[in-house]
mmCIF file of C-alpha atoms and ligand atoms in Angstrom:
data_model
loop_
_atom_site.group_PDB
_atom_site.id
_atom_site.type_symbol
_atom_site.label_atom_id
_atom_site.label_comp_id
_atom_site.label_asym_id
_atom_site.label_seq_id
_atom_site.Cartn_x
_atom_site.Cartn_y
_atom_site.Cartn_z
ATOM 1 C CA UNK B 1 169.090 -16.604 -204.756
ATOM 2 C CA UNK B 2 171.954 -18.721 -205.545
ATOM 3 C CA UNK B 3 171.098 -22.436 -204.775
ATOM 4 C CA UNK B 4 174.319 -24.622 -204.585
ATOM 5 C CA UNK B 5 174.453 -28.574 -204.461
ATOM 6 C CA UNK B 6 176.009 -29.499 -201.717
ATOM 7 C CA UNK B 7 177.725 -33.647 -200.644
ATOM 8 C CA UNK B 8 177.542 -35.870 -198.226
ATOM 9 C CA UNK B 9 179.986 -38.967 -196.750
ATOM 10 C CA UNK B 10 178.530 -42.038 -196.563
ATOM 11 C CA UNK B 11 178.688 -43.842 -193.096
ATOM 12 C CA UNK B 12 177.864 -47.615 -194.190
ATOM 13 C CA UNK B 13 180.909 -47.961 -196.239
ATOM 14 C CA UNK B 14 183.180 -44.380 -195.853
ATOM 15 C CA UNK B 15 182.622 -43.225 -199.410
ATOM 16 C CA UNK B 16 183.245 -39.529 -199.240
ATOM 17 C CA UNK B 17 182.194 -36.294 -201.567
ATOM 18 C CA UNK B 18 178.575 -38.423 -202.440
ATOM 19 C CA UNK B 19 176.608 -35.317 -204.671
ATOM 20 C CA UNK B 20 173.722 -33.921 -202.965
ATOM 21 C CA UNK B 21 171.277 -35.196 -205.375
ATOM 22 C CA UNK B 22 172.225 -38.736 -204.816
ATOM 23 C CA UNK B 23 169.840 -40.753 -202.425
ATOM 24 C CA UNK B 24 171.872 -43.787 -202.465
ATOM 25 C CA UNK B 25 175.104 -44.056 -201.888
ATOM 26 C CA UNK B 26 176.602 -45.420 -205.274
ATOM 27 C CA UNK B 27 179.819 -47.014 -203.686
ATOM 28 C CA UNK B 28 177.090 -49.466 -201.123
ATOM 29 C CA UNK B 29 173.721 -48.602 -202.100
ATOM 30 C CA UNK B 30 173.090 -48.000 -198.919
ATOM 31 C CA UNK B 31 170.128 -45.531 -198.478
ATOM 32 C CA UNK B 32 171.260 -41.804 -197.397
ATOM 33 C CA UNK B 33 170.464 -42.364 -193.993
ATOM 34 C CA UNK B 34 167.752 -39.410 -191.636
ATOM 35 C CA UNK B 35 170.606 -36.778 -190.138
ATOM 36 C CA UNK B 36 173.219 -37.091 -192.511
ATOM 37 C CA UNK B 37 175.100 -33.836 -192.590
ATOM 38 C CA UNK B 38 175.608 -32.247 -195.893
ATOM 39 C CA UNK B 39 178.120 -30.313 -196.552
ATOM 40 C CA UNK B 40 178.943 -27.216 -199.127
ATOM 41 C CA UNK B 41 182.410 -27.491 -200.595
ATOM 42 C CA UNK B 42 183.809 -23.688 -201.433
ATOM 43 C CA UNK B 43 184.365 -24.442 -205.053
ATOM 44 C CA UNK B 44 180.390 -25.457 -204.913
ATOM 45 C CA UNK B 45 178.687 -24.008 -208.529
ATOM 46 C CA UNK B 46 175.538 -22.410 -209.103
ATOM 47 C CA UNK B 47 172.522 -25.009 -210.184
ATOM 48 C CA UNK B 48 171.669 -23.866 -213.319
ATOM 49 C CA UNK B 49 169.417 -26.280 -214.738
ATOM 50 C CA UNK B 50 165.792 -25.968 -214.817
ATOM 51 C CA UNK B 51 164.679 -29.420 -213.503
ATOM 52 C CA UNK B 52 167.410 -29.597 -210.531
ATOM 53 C CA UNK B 53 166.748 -26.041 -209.296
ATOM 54 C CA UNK B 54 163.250 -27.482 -209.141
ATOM 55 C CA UNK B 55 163.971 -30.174 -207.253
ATOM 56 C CA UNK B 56 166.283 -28.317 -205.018
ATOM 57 C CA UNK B 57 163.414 -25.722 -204.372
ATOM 58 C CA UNK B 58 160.867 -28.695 -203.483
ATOM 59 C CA UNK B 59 161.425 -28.506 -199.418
ATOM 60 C CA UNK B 60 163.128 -31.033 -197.541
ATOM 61 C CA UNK B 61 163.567 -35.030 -198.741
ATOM 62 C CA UNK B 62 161.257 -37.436 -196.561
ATOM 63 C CA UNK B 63 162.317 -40.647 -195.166
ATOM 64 C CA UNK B 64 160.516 -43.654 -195.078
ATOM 65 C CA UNK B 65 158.827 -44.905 -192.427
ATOM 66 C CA UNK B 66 159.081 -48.209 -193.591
ATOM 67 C CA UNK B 67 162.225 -48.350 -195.098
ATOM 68 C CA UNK B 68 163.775 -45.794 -194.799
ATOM 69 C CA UNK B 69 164.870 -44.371 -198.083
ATOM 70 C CA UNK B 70 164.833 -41.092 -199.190
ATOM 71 C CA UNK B 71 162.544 -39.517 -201.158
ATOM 72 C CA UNK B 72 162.327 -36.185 -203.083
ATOM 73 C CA UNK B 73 159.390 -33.734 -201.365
ATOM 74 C CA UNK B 74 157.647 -33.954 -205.075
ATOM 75 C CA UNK B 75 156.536 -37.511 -204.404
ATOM 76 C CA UNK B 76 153.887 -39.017 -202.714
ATOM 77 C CA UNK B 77 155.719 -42.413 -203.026
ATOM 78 C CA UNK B 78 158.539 -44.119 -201.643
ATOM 79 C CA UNK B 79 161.229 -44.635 -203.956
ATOM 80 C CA UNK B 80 162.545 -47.681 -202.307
ATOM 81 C CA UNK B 81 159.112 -49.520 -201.242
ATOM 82 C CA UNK B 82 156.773 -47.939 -202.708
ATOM 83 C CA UNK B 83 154.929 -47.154 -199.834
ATOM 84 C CA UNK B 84 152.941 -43.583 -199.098
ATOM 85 C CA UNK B 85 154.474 -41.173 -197.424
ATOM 86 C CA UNK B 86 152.154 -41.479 -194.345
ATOM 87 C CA UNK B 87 153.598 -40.020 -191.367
ATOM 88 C CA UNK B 88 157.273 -40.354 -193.036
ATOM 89 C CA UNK B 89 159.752 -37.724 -191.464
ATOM 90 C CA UNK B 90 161.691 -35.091 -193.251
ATOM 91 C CA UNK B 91 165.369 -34.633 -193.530
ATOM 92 C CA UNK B 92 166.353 -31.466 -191.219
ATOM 93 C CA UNK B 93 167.163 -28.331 -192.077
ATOM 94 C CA UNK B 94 169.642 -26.181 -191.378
ATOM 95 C CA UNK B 95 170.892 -22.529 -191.244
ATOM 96 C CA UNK B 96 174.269 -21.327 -191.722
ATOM 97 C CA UNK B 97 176.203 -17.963 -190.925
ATOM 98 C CA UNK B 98 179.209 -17.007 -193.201
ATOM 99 C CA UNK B 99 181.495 -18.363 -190.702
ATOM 100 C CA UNK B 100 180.138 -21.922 -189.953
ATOM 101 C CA UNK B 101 179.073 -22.984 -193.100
ATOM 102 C CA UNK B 102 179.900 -26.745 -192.920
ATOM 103 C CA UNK B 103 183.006 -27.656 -195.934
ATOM 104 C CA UNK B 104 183.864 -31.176 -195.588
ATOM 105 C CA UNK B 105 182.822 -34.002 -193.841
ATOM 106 C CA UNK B 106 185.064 -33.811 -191.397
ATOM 107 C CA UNK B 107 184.265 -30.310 -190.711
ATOM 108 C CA UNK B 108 181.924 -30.215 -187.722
ATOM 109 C CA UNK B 109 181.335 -26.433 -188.311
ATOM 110 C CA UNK B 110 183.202 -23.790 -186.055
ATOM 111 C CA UNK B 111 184.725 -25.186 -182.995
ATOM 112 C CA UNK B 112 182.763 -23.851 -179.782
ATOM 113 C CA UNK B 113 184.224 -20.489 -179.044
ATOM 114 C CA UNK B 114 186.185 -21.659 -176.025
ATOM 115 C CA UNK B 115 187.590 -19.629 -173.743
ATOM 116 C CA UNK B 116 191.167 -20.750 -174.247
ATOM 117 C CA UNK B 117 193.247 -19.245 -171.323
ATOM 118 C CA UNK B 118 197.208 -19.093 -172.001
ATOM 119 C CA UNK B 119 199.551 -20.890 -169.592
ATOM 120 C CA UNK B 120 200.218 -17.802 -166.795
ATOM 121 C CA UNK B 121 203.020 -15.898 -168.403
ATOM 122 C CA UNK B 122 204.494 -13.919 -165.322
ATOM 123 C CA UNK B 123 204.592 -10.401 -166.246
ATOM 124 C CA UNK B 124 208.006 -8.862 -165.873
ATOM 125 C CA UNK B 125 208.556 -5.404 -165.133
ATOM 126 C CA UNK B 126 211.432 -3.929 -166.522
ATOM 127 C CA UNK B 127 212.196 -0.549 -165.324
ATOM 128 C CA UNK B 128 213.450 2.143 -167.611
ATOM 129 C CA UNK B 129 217.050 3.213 -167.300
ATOM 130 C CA UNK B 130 216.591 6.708 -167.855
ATOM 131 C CA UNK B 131 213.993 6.384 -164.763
ATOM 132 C CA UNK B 132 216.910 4.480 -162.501
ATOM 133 C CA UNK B 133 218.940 7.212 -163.069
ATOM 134 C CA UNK B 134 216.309 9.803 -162.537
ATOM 135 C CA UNK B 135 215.245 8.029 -159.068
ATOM 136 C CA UNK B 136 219.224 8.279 -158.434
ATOM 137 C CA UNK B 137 219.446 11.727 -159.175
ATOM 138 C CA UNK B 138 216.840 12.493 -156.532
ATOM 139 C CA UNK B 139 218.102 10.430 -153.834
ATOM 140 C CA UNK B 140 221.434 12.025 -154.762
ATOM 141 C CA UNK B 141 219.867 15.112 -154.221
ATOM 142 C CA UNK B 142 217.748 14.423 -151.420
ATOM 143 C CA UNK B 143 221.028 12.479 -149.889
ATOM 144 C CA UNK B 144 223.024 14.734 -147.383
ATOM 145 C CA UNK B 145 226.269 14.233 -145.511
ATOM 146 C CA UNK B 146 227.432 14.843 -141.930
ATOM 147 C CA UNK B 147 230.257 17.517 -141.042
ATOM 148 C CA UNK B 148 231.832 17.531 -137.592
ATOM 149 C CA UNK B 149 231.567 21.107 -136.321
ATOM 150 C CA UNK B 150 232.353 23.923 -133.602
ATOM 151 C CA UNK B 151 229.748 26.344 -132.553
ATOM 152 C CA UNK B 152 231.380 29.390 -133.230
ATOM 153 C CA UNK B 153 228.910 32.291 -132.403
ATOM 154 C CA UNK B 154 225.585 32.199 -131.392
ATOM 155 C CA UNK B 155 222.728 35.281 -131.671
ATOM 156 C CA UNK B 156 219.378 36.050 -131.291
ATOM 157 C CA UNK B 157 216.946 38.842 -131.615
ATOM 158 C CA UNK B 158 213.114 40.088 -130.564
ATOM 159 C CA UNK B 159 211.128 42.072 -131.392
ATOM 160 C CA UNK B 160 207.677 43.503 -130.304
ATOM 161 C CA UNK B 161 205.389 46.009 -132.797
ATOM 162 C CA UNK B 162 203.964 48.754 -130.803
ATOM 163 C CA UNK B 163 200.298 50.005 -132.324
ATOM 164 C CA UNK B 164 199.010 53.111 -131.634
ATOM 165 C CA UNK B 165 195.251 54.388 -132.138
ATOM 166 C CA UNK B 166 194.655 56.683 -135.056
ATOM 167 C CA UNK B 167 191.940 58.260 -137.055
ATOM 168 C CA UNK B 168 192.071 57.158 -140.645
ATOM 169 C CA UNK B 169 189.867 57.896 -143.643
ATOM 170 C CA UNK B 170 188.289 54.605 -145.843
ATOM 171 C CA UNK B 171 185.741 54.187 -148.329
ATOM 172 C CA UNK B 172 183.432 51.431 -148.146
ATOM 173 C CA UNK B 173 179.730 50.237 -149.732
ATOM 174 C CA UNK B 174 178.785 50.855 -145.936
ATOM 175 C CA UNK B 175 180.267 52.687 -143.098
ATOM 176 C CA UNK B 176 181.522 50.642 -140.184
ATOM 177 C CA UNK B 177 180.297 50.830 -136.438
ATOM 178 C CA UNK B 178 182.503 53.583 -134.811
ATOM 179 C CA UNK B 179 182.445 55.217 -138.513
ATOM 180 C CA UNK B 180 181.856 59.330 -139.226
ATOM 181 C CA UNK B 181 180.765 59.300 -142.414
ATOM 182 C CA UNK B 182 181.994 62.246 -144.502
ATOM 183 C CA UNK B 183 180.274 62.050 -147.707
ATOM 184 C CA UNK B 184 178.690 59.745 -150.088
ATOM 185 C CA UNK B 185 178.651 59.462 -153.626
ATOM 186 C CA UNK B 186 177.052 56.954 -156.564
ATOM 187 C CA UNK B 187 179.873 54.759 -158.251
ATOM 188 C CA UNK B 188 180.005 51.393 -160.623
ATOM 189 C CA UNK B 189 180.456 48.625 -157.943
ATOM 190 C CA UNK B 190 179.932 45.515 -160.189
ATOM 191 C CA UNK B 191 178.586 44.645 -164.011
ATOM 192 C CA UNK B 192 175.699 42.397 -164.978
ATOM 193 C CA UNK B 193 175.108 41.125 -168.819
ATOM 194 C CA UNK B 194 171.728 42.323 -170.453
ATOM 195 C CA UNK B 195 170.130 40.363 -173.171
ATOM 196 C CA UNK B 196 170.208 43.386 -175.285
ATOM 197 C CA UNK B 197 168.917 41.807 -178.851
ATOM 198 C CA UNK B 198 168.913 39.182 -181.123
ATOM 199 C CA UNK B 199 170.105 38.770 -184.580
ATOM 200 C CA UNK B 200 169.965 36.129 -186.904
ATOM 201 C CA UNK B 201 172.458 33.885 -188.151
ATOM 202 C CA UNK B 202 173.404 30.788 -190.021
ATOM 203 C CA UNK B 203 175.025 27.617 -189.701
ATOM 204 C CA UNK B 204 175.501 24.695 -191.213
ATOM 205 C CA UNK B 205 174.329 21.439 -189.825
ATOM 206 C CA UNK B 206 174.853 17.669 -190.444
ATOM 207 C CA UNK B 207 171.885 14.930 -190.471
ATOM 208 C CA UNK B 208 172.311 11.318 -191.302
ATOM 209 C CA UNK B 209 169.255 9.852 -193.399
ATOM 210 C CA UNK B 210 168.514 6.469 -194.678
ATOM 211 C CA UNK B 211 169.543 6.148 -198.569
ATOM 212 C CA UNK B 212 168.067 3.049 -198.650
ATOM 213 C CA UNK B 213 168.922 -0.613 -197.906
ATOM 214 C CA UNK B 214 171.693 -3.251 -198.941
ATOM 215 C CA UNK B 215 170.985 -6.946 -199.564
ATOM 216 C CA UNK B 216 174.340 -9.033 -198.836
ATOM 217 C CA UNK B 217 174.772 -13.165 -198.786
ATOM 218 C CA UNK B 218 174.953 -13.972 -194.788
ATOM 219 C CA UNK B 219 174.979 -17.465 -194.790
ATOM 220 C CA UNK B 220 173.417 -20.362 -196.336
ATOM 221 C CA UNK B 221 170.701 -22.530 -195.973
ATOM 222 C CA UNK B 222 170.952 -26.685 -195.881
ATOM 223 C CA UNK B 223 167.561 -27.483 -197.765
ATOM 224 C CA UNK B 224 167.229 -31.213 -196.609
ATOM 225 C CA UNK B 225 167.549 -32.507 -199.845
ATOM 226 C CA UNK B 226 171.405 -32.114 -200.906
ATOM 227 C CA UNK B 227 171.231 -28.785 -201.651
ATOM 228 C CA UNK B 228 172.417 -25.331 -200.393
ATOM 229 C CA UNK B 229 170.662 -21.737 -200.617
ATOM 230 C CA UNK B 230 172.308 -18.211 -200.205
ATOM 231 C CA UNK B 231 170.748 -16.828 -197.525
ATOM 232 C CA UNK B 232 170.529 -13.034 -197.705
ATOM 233 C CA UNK B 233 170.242 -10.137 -195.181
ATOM 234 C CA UNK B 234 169.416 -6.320 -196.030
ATOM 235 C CA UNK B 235 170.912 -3.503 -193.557
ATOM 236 C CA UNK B 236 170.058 0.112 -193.857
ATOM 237 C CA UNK B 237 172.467 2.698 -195.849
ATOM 238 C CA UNK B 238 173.029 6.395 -194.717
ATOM 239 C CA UNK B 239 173.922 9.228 -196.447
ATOM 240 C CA UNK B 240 175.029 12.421 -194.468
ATOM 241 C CA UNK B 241 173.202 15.914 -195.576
ATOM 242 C CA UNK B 242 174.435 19.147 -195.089
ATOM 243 C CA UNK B 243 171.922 22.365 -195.025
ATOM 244 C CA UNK B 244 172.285 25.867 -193.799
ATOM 245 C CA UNK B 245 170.476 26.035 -191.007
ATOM 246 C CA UNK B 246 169.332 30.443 -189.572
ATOM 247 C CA UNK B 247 168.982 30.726 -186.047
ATOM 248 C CA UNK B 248 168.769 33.342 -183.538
ATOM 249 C CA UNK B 249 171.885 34.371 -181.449
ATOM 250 C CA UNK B 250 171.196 36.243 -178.533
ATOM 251 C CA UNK B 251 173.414 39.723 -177.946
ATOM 252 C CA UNK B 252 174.165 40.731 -174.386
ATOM 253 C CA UNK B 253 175.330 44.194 -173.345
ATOM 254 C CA UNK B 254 177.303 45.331 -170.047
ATOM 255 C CA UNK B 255 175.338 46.950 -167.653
ATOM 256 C CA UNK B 256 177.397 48.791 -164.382
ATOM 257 C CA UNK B 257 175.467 48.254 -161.345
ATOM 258 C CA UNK B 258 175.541 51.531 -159.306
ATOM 259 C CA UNK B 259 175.439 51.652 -155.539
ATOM 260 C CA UNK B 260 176.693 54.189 -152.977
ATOM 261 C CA UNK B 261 180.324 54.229 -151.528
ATOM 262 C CA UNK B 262 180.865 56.198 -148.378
ATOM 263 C CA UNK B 263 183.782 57.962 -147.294
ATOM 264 C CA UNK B 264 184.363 58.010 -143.672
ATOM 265 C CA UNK B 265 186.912 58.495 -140.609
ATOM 266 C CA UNK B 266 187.363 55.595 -138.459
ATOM 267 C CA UNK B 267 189.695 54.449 -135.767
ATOM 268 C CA UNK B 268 191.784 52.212 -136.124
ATOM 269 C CA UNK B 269 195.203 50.639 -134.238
ATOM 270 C CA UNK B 270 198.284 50.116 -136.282
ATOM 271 C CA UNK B 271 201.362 49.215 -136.672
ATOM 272 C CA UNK B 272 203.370 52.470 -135.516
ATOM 273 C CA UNK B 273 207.328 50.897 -134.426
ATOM 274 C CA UNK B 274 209.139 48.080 -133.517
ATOM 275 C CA UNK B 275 210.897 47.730 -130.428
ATOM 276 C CA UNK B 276 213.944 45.387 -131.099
ATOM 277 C CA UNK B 277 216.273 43.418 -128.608
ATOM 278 C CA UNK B 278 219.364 41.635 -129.942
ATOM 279 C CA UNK B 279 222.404 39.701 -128.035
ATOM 280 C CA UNK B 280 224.945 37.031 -128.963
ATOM 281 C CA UNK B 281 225.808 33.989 -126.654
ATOM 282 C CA UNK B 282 227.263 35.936 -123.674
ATOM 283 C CA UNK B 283 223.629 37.169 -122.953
ATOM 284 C CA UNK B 284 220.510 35.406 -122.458
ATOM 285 C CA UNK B 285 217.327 36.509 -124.795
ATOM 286 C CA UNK B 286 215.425 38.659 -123.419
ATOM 287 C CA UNK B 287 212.210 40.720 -124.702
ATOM 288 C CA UNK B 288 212.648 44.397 -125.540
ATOM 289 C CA UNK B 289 211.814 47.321 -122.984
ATOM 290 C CA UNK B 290 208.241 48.635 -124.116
ATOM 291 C CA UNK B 291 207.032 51.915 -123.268
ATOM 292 C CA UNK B 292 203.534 52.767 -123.889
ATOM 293 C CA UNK B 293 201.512 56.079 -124.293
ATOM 294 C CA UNK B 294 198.103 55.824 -123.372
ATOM 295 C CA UNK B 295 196.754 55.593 -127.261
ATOM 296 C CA UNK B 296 199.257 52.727 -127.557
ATOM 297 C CA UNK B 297 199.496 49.074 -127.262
ATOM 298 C CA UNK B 298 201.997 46.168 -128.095
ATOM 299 C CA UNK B 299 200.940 44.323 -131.626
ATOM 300 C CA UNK B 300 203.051 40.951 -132.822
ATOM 301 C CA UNK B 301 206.405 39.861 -131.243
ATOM 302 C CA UNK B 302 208.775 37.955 -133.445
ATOM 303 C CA UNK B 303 211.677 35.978 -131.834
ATOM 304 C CA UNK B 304 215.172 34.109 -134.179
ATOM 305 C CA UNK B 305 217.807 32.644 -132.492
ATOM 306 C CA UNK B 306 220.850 31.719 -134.540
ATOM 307 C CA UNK B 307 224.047 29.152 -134.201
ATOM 308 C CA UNK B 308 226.963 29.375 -136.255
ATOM 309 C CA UNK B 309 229.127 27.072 -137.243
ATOM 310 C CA UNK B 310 232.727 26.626 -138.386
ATOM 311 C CA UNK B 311 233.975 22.930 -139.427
ATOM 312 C CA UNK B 312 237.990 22.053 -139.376
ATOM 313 C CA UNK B 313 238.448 23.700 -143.239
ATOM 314 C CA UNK B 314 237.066 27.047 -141.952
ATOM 315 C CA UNK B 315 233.441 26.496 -143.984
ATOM 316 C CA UNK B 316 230.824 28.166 -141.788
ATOM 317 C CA UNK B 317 227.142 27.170 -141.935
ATOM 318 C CA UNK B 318 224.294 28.893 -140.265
ATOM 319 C CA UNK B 319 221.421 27.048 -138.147
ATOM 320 C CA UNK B 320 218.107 28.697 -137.306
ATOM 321 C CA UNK B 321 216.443 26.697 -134.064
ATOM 322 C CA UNK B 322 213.577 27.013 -131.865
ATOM 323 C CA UNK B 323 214.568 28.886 -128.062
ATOM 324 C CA UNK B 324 214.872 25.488 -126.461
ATOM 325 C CA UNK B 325 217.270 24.266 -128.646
ATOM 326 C CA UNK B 326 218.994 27.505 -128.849
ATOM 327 C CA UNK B 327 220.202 27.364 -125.352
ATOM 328 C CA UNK B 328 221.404 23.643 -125.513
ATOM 329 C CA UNK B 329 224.791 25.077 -127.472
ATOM 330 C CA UNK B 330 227.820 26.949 -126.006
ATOM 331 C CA UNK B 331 230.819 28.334 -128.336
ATOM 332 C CA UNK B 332 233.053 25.637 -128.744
ATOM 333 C CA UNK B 333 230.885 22.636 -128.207
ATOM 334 C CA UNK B 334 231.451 20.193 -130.890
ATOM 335 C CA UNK B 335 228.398 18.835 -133.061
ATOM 336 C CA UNK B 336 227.931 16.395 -135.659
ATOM 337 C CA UNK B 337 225.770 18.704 -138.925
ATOM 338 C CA UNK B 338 223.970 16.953 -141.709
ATOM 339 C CA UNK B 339 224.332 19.494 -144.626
ATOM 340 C CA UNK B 340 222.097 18.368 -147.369
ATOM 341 C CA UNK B 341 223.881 18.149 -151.084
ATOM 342 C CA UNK B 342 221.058 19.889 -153.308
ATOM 343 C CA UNK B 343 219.109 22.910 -151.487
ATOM 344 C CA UNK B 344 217.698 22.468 -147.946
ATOM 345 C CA UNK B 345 218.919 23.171 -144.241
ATOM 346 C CA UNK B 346 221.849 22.228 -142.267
ATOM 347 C CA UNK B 347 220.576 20.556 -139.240
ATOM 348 C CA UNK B 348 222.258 19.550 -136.053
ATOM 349 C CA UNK B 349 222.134 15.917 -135.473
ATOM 350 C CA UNK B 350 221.242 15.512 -131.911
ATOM 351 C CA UNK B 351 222.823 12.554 -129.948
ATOM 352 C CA UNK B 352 219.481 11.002 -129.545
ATOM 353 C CA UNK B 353 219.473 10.230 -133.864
ATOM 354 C CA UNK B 354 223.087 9.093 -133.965
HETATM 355 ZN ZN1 LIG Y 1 178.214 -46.434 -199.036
HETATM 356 ZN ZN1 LIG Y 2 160.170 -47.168 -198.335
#
């Protein structure tokens, strides 16, 4: 592993780029003081030589207690004083990612990752045209516009359905209450699926394996003595393998499920006629005259009453209403009409929405 030297500034008299190895500060003398940060320039080369890469390897420099020189982890000694190394401290350590590895002096390693929020830009929402135009287009369409009209004509009509009772034939899974059956037979009424067999096939399938590892620099290590050391990280490798891989596919069939339908005579009422009444404005509505036979009875009643309109250019426009409403118009009364421009109904504005 690649072991790098790395500098340091001095503080005593501002002397900057001092080489790792140095324990004195050659511009003061001054002894590299306990927490002075090293630093790894980029351009930083490999330490080749024997003796240094020794040294480098040692461990951390100590400081003296005494002193409070520096002194290379191979001696027992001070190299200022003299004195043992005792209870001296070492210079820290330090470990680095690939992104905060310390450059310069000056560089205090990455900023804190601050959560830098921008000065409120107010969001404006631009509308599309082509969506102005399309909201136009609707309200266009949707938009109507009012016609002054007569009431020209006016009709209604009613009806009522007259049922009568009758024997019918039906076939059913059962036979209803009130039903004579009149025979019977077996017939499909629904399919189920059978697992009939299997058979074999193949397929290929995809598995992701470890191929091994991979060893890559992450960082860097400050050694406490001036010097740097790759730091290195492995992370697994994967390889994707393809096989053909036989299974069993399971084969259904489409069984009918038999059951028995009857055939049978029932009663029933139905529809049989429809009475119908119709008038224009010079009659009131009225329901139909029914007359019923003893196997008959009256079924739905439907009821559609019917204004007309003319405005003054002779255009004519129909309005279905409700009986209530119906009866509110006479020919010749003059209404206001809202007659919508896309599709929809003409409607009479009453005077209570003007
Ligand atoms: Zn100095
Ligand atoms: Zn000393």
């Amino acid at each position: 592993m690649a072991i790098r030297e790395g500098r340091w500034d001095c503080p005593t008299c501002g002397m900057v780029g001092v080489l790792g190895r140095q324990m004195n500060c050659p511009g003061c003398a001054t002894p590299r003081p306990q927490g002075v940060r090293f630093y790894l320039p980029d351009d930083a080369a490999e330490v080749t030589d024997a003796a240094h890469l020794a040294r480098a390897a040692a461990g951390a420099d100590w400081i003296c207690e005494h002193c409070g020189a520096s002194t290379p982890a191979t001696q027992d000694r001070c190299s200022g004083c003299g004195a043992e190394r005792g209870g001296s401290a070492l210079q820290g350590t330090h470990e680095y990612g690939m992104d905060d590895v310390p450059r310069s002096g000056q560089d205090r390693g990455a900023p804190p990752q601050a959560l830098m929020t921008q000065p409120g830009r107010r969001r404006r929402w631009k509308t599309p045209a082509f969506l102005v135009a399309l909201v136009a287009g609707v309200m266009w369409c949707n938009g109507s516009r009012e016609v002054e009209a007569t009431v020209a004509a006016a009709d209604w009509e009613r009806a009522v359905e007259v049922q009568d009772y009758r024997t019918v034939r039906e076939e059913d899974w059962s036979v209803p209450q009130g039903g004579r059956e009149q025979r019977s037979w077996r017939a499909i009424r629904d399919y189920r699926q059978v697992l009939d067999h299997y058979e074999n096939r193949t397929r290929q399938v995809s598995e992701r394996v470890q191929s091994g590892t991979r060893t890559y620099t992450c960082g860097t290590r400050d050694l406490g003595n001036g010097h740097f050391e790759d730091r290195t990280c492995t992370e697994p490798q994967y390889t994707t393998n393809y096989r053909t891989e036989s299974y069993q596919e399971p084969i259904y069939r489409r069984e009918p499920i038999y059951d028995t339908k009857h055939a049978y005579e029932i009663e029933r009422w139905l529809p049989n006629d429809t009475v119908w009444a119709r008038g224009d404005a010079a009659r009131d509505p009225s329901w139909p005259a029914v007359t019923l036979d003893d196997k008959e009875r009256e079924g739905a009643r439907m009821e559609k009453y019917v204004l007309h309109f003319r405005d003054k250019d002779g255009k004519t426009y129909d309005v279905e209403l409700p009986m209530d409403r119906y009866r509110r118009y006479r020919p010749g009364q003059a209404v206001e009409l809202r007659v919508p421009r896309g599709s929809g109904k003409v409607e009479i504005v009453e005077p209570e929405q003007r």
